[in-house]
PDB file of C-alpha atoms in Angstrom:
ATOM      1  CA  MET N   6       0.000   0.000   0.000  1.00 80.00           C
ATOM      2  CA  LEU N   7       2.830   2.413   0.848  1.00 86.00           C
ATOM      3  CA  THR N   8       4.354   1.803  -2.587  1.00 92.00           C
ATOM      4  CA  LEU N   9       1.074   2.758  -4.261  1.00 88.00           C
ATOM      5  CA  VAL N  10       0.810   5.927  -2.167  1.00 84.00           C
ATOM      6  CA  LEU N  11       4.375   6.890  -3.073  1.00 89.00           C
ATOM      7  CA  LEU N  12       3.702   6.199  -6.766  1.00 89.00           C
ATOM      8  CA  ALA N  13       0.584   8.379  -6.604  1.00 85.00           C
ATOM      9  CA  LEU N  14       2.613  11.183  -4.998  1.00 85.00           C
ATOM     10  CA  LEU N  15       5.295  10.796  -7.671  1.00 91.00           C
ATOM     11  CA  ASN N  16       2.548  11.010 -10.296  1.00 89.00           C
ATOM     12  CA  GLY N  17       1.354  14.271  -8.755  1.00 86.00           C
ATOM     13  CA  ILE N  18       4.895  15.657  -8.897  1.00 89.00           C
ATOM     14  CA  CYS N  19       5.151  14.601 -12.551  1.00 88.00           C
ATOM     15  CA  ILE N  20       1.833  16.323 -13.355  1.00 87.00           C
ATOM     16  CA  GLY N  21       2.961  19.533 -11.654  1.00 85.00           C
ATOM     17  CA  LEU N  22       6.305  19.478 -13.449  1.00 89.00           C
ATOM     18  CA  CYS N  23       4.610  18.713 -16.768  1.00 87.00           C
ATOM     19  CA  ARG N  24       2.285  21.706 -16.307  1.00 85.00           C
ATOM     20  CA  ILE N  25       5.161  24.051 -15.643  1.00 87.00           C
ATOM     21  CA  LEU N  26       7.254  22.749 -18.552  1.00 89.00           C
ATOM     22  CA  ASN N  27       4.314  22.903 -20.979  1.00 86.00           C
ATOM     23  CA  GLY N  28       3.449  26.390 -19.763  1.00 87.00           C
ATOM     24  CA  ARG N  29       6.992  27.483 -20.515  1.00 88.00           C
ATOM     25  CA  LEU N  30       6.874  25.815 -23.928  1.00 89.00           C
ATOM     26  CA  GLY N  31       3.521  27.496 -24.584  1.00 87.00           C
ATOM     27  CA  GLN N  32       5.063  30.839 -23.660  1.00 86.00           C
ATOM     28  CA  ALA N  33       7.715  30.277 -26.327  1.00 87.00           C
ATOM     29  CA  SER N  34       5.134  29.375 -29.002  1.00 86.00           C
ATOM     30  CA  ASP N  35       1.450  28.866 -28.185  1.00 86.00           C
ATOM     31  CA  ALA N  36      -0.670  26.377 -26.259  1.00 87.00           C
ATOM     32  CA  TYR N  37      -1.600  24.259 -29.271  1.00 88.00           C
ATOM     33  CA  TYR N  38       1.949  23.743 -30.523  1.00 89.00           C
ATOM     34  CA  ALA N  39       3.127  23.133 -26.967  1.00 88.00           C
ATOM     35  CA  SER N  40       0.477  20.424 -26.625  1.00 88.00           C
ATOM     36  CA  LEU N  41       1.453  18.916 -29.974  1.00 90.00           C
ATOM     37  CA  TRP N  42       5.114  18.746 -28.960  1.00 90.00           C
ATOM     38  CA  ASN N  43       4.162  17.390 -25.531  1.00 88.00           C
ATOM     39  CA  HIS N  44       2.243  14.522 -27.056  1.00 90.00           C
ATOM     40  CA  GLY N  45       4.789  13.925 -29.840  1.00 92.00           C
ATOM     41  CA  VAL N  46       7.700  13.644 -27.419  1.00 93.00           C
ATOM     42  CA  GLY N  47       5.547  11.510 -25.103  1.00 91.00           C
ATOM     43  CA  PHE N  48       4.657   9.230 -28.008  1.00 93.00           C
ATOM     44  CA  VAL N  49       8.319   8.742 -28.919  1.00 94.00           C
ATOM     45  CA  PHE N  50       9.223   8.106 -25.258  1.00 93.00           C
ATOM     46  CA  LEU N  51       6.460   5.523 -24.789  1.00 90.00           C
ATOM     47  CA  SER N  52       7.265   3.882 -28.128  1.00 90.00           C
ATOM     48  CA  LEU N  53      10.892   3.395 -27.068  1.00 91.00           C
ATOM     49  CA  LEU N  54       9.770   2.115 -23.677  1.00 89.00           C
ATOM     50  CA  LEU N  55       7.299  -0.353 -25.209  1.00 86.00           C
ATOM     51  CA  VAL N  56       9.943  -1.772 -27.538  1.00 86.00           C
ATOM     52  CA  SER N  57      11.817  -3.030 -24.475  1.00 87.00           C
ATOM     53  CA  MET N  58       8.725  -4.575 -22.858  1.00 84.00           C
ATOM     54  CA  PRO N  59       6.977  -7.880 -23.550  1.00 84.00           C
ATOM     55  CA  THR N  60       4.205  -7.695 -26.144  1.00 77.00           C
ATOM     56  CA  PRO N  61       0.876  -6.701 -24.532  1.00 73.00           C
ATOM     57  CA  PRO N  62      -2.339  -8.565 -25.367  1.00 71.00           C
ATOM     58  CA  ILE N  63      -3.747  -6.531 -28.274  1.00 76.00           C
ATOM     59  CA  GLU N  64      -7.118  -8.286 -28.164  1.00 75.00           C
ATOM     60  CA  GLY N  65      -7.839  -6.693 -24.775  1.00 79.00           C
ATOM     61  CA  LEU N  66      -7.402  -3.240 -26.312  1.00 81.00           C
ATOM     62  CA  LEU N  67      -9.630  -4.094 -29.229  1.00 83.00           C
ATOM     63  CA  ASP N  68     -12.384  -5.267 -26.872  1.00 85.00           C
ATOM     64  CA  ALA N  69     -12.521  -1.889 -25.100  1.00 86.00           C
ATOM     65  CA  PRO N  70     -15.677   0.157 -25.752  1.00 89.00           C
ATOM     66  CA  LEU N  71     -15.364   2.980 -28.289  1.00 88.00           C
ATOM     67  CA  TYR N  72     -15.709   5.732 -25.661  1.00 89.00           C
ATOM     68  CA  ALA N  73     -12.620   4.384 -23.874  1.00 88.00           C
ATOM     69  CA  TRP N  74     -10.522   5.545 -26.846  1.00 87.00           C
ATOM     70  CA  LEU N  75     -11.423   9.187 -26.108  1.00 90.00           C
ATOM     71  CA  GLY N  76      -8.867   9.341 -23.280  1.00 88.00           C
ATOM     72  CA  GLY N  77      -6.250  10.674 -25.694  1.00 86.00           C
ATOM     73  CA  VAL N  78      -8.568  13.481 -26.787  1.00 90.00           C
ATOM     74  CA  VAL N  79      -9.319  14.395 -23.178  1.00 90.00           C
ATOM     75  CA  GLY N  80      -5.572  14.313 -22.399  1.00 87.00           C
ATOM     76  CA  ALA N  81      -4.822  16.649 -25.307  1.00 89.00           C
ATOM     77  CA  VAL N  82      -7.556  19.063 -24.181  1.00 90.00           C
ATOM     78  CA  PHE N  83      -6.121  18.963 -20.642  1.00 89.00           C
ATOM     79  CA  VAL N  84      -2.636  19.860 -21.849  1.00 89.00           C
ATOM     80  CA  VAL N  85      -3.873  22.719 -24.060  1.00 90.00           C
ATOM     81  CA  LEU N  86      -6.123  24.200 -21.352  1.00 90.00           C
ATOM     82  CA  ASN N  87      -3.428  23.892 -18.728  1.00 88.00           C
ATOM     83  CA  THR N  88      -0.838  25.517 -20.994  1.00 88.00           C
ATOM     84  CA  LEU N  89      -3.226  28.413 -21.606  1.00 87.00           C
ATOM     85  CA  VAL N  90      -3.844  29.150 -17.923  1.00 88.00           C
ATOM     86  CA  ILE N  91      -0.761  28.179 -15.903  1.00 86.00           C
ATOM     87  CA  LEU N  92       1.324  31.257 -16.715  1.00 81.00           C
ATOM     88  CA  ARG N  93      -1.587  33.573 -15.968  1.00 84.00           C
ATOM     89  CA  LEU N  94      -2.820  31.909 -12.780  1.00 84.00           C
ATOM     90  CA  GLY N  95       0.484  30.582 -11.462  1.00 84.00           C
ATOM     91  CA  ALA N  96       1.425  26.988 -10.696  1.00 84.00           C
ATOM     92  CA  THR N  97      -0.177  26.860  -7.247  1.00 83.00           C
ATOM     93  CA  LEU N  98      -3.599  28.238  -8.140  1.00 83.00           C
ATOM     94  CA  CYS N  99      -3.691  26.274 -11.390  1.00 85.00           C
ATOM     95  CA  SER N 100      -2.860  23.067  -9.498  1.00 84.00           C
ATOM     96  CA  LEU N 101      -5.484  23.785  -6.847  1.00 82.00           C
ATOM     97  CA  LEU N 102      -8.146  24.360  -9.489  1.00 85.00           C
ATOM     98  CA  VAL N 103      -7.193  21.256 -11.480  1.00 86.00           C
ATOM     99  CA  ILE N 104      -7.204  19.120  -8.332  1.00 84.00           C
ATOM    100  CA  SER N 105     -10.566  20.616  -7.352  1.00 83.00           C
ATOM    101  CA  GLY N 106     -11.966  19.723 -10.749  1.00 86.00           C
ATOM    102  CA  GLN N 107     -10.598  16.197 -10.416  1.00 86.00           C
ATOM    103  CA  LEU N 108     -12.174  15.808  -6.978  1.00 83.00           C
ATOM    104  CA  LEU N 109     -15.512  17.173  -8.151  1.00 83.00           C
ATOM    105  CA  SER N 110     -15.589  14.892 -11.202  1.00 85.00           C
ATOM    106  CA  GLY N 111     -14.503  11.939  -9.044  1.00 84.00           C
ATOM    107  CA  VAL N 112     -17.367  12.513  -6.618  1.00 83.00           C
ATOM    108  CA  LEU N 113     -19.822  12.946  -9.511  1.00 84.00           C
ATOM    109  CA  PHE N 114     -18.612   9.711 -11.153  1.00 84.00           C
ATOM    110  CA  ASP N 115     -18.879   7.917  -7.801  1.00 83.00           C
ATOM    111  CA  LEU N 116     -22.436   9.235  -7.425  1.00 82.00           C
ATOM    112  CA  VAL N 117     -23.336   7.491 -10.674  1.00 84.00           C
ATOM    113  CA  VAL N 118     -21.609   4.211  -9.804  1.00 83.00           C
ATOM    114  CA  LYS N 119     -22.073   3.944  -6.049  1.00 82.00           C
ATOM    115  CA  ALA N 120     -23.199   5.872  -3.011  1.00 76.00           C
ATOM    116  CA  VAL N 121     -20.996   8.766  -1.944  1.00 77.00           C
ATOM    117  CA  ASN N 122     -20.049   9.232   1.675  1.00 81.00           C
ATOM    118  CA  PRO N 123     -21.171  12.652   2.983  1.00 82.00           C
ATOM    119  CA  LEU N 124     -17.620  13.186   4.249  1.00 85.00           C
ATOM    120  CA  GLN N 125     -16.399  13.030   0.631  1.00 80.00           C
ATOM    121  CA  LEU N 126     -18.784  15.836  -0.292  1.00 81.00           C
ATOM    122  CA  LEU N 127     -17.665  17.841   2.748  1.00 86.00           C
ATOM    123  CA  GLY N 128     -14.024  17.318   1.712  1.00 83.00           C
ATOM    124  CA  VAL N 129     -14.711  18.689  -1.774  1.00 82.00           C
ATOM    125  CA  ILE N 130     -16.515  21.711  -0.300  1.00 86.00           C
ATOM    126  CA  ILE N 131     -13.578  22.375   2.043  1.00 88.00           C
ATOM    127  CA  ILE N 132     -11.111  22.180  -0.849  1.00 84.00           C
ATOM    128  CA  PHE N 133     -13.206  24.601  -2.928  1.00 83.00           C
ATOM    129  CA  ALA N 134     -13.311  26.962   0.061  1.00 88.00           C
ATOM    130  CA  GLY N 135      -9.519  26.676   0.275  1.00 85.00           C
ATOM    131  CA  VAL N 136      -9.175  27.546  -3.413  1.00 82.00           C
ATOM    132  CA  LEU N 137     -11.380  30.606  -2.962  1.00 85.00           C
ATOM    133  CA  ALA N 138      -9.442  31.680   0.129  1.00 87.00           C
ATOM    134  CA  PHE N 139      -6.130  31.228  -1.695  1.00 82.00           C
ATOM    135  CA  ARG N 140      -7.385  33.238  -4.670  1.00 80.00           C
ATOM    136  CA  ARG N 141      -8.629  36.057  -2.426  1.00 84.00           C
ATOM    137  CA  MET N 142      -5.327  36.141  -0.511  1.00 83.00           C
ATOM    138  CA  GLU N 143      -3.342  36.075  -3.758  1.00 77.00           C
ATOM    139  CA  ALA N 144      -5.435  38.884  -5.256  1.00 76.00           C
ATOM    140  CA  ARG N 145      -4.749  41.082  -2.234  1.00 78.00           C
ATOM    141  CA  SER N 146      -1.018  40.396  -2.184  1.00 77.00           C
ATOM    142  CA  ASN N 147      -0.633  40.833  -5.959  1.00 68.00           C
ATOM    143  CA  SER N 148      -2.600  44.025  -6.375  1.00 63.00           C
ATOM    144  CA  PRO N 149      -0.394  46.400  -8.412  1.00 57.00           C
ATOM    145  CA  GLU N 150      -0.527  49.188  -5.841  1.00 60.00           C
ATOM    146  CA  GLN N 151       1.078  46.904  -3.239  1.00 56.00           C
ATOM    147  CA  LEU N 152       3.959  45.873  -5.513  1.00 51.00           C
ATOM    148  CA  PRO N 153       7.295  47.715  -5.813  1.00 54.00           C
ATOM    149  CA  PRO N 154       7.466  50.001  -8.904  1.00 58.00           C
ATOM    150  CA  HIS N 155       9.795  47.720 -10.892  1.00 51.00           C
ATOM    151  CA  THR N 156       7.454  44.752 -10.278  1.00 51.00           C
ATOM    152  CA  GLN N 157       4.322  46.733 -11.222  1.00 56.00           C
ATOM    153  CA  GLN N 158       5.526  46.958 -14.825  1.00 55.00           C
ATOM    154  CA  LEU N 159       6.246  43.206 -14.990  1.00 50.00           C
ATOM    155  CA  HIS N 160       2.841  42.490 -13.422  1.00 52.00           C
ATOM    156  CA  ALA N 161       1.107  44.649 -16.028  1.00 57.00           C
ATOM    157  CA  GLN N 162       2.911  42.801 -18.848  1.00 53.00           C
ATOM    158  CA  THR N 163       1.818  39.361 -17.616  1.00 52.00           C
ATOM    159  CA  LEU N 164      -1.830  40.445 -17.537  1.00 50.00           C
ATOM    160  CA  LYS N 165      -1.899  41.525 -21.199  1.00 51.00           C
ATOM    161  CA  PRO N 166      -4.351  39.444 -23.269  1.00 50.00           C
ATOM    162  CA  GLU N 167      -2.815  36.700 -25.398  1.00 51.00           C
ATOM    163  CA  LYS N 168      -2.722  37.033 -29.171  1.00 50.00           C
ATOM    164  CA  MET N 169      -4.866  34.363 -30.794  1.00 47.00           C
TER     165      MET N 169
END
C-alpha cells in the first residue's frame, strides 16, 4: 500500500512538473503547438519504452468500448487548457483548481456508480473553500498598488491578453 501511495505522490509531482514545462513551452510558441510537442515527445518516449517490454495482449485493447478511446482526446484538451492558464494563474492556483476539478468529477462519477459518503462531499466543499481563500489572498497580495514600482511593470505585462 505504501508503494502505491508513493507512486501516486510521484505522479502528482510529474503532473505539476509537466504543467510548468508545458506552460513554458507554450510561452515560447502557443498552447496548441506546446500540446502537440508534448504529445509527440511523449509518443516517442512511450514507443521506445514499449519496444523493451513484452508484447501486450492486443485483443484486450480491441475489446474496449469505443468511448474508452477518447482518453487521448481528453488528455490533449487537458494539456492545451493547462498551458493556456498556468502562466496567468500561477502553478499553485492552477494546481489547486485542477485538483478541485478532479475531486468534483470523481465525486460525480462515484455518485453514478455507487453511493458517496457525505464526508467526501464535505471534503470537496472544504477544498473549494480553500481555493477561494487562496485566490482572495493572492489577489490582495498581488494588487499592483502593493507591488514595488519595478514589479508593477512586470505584473502589467503578464496580464496583457494573449494574441490568438
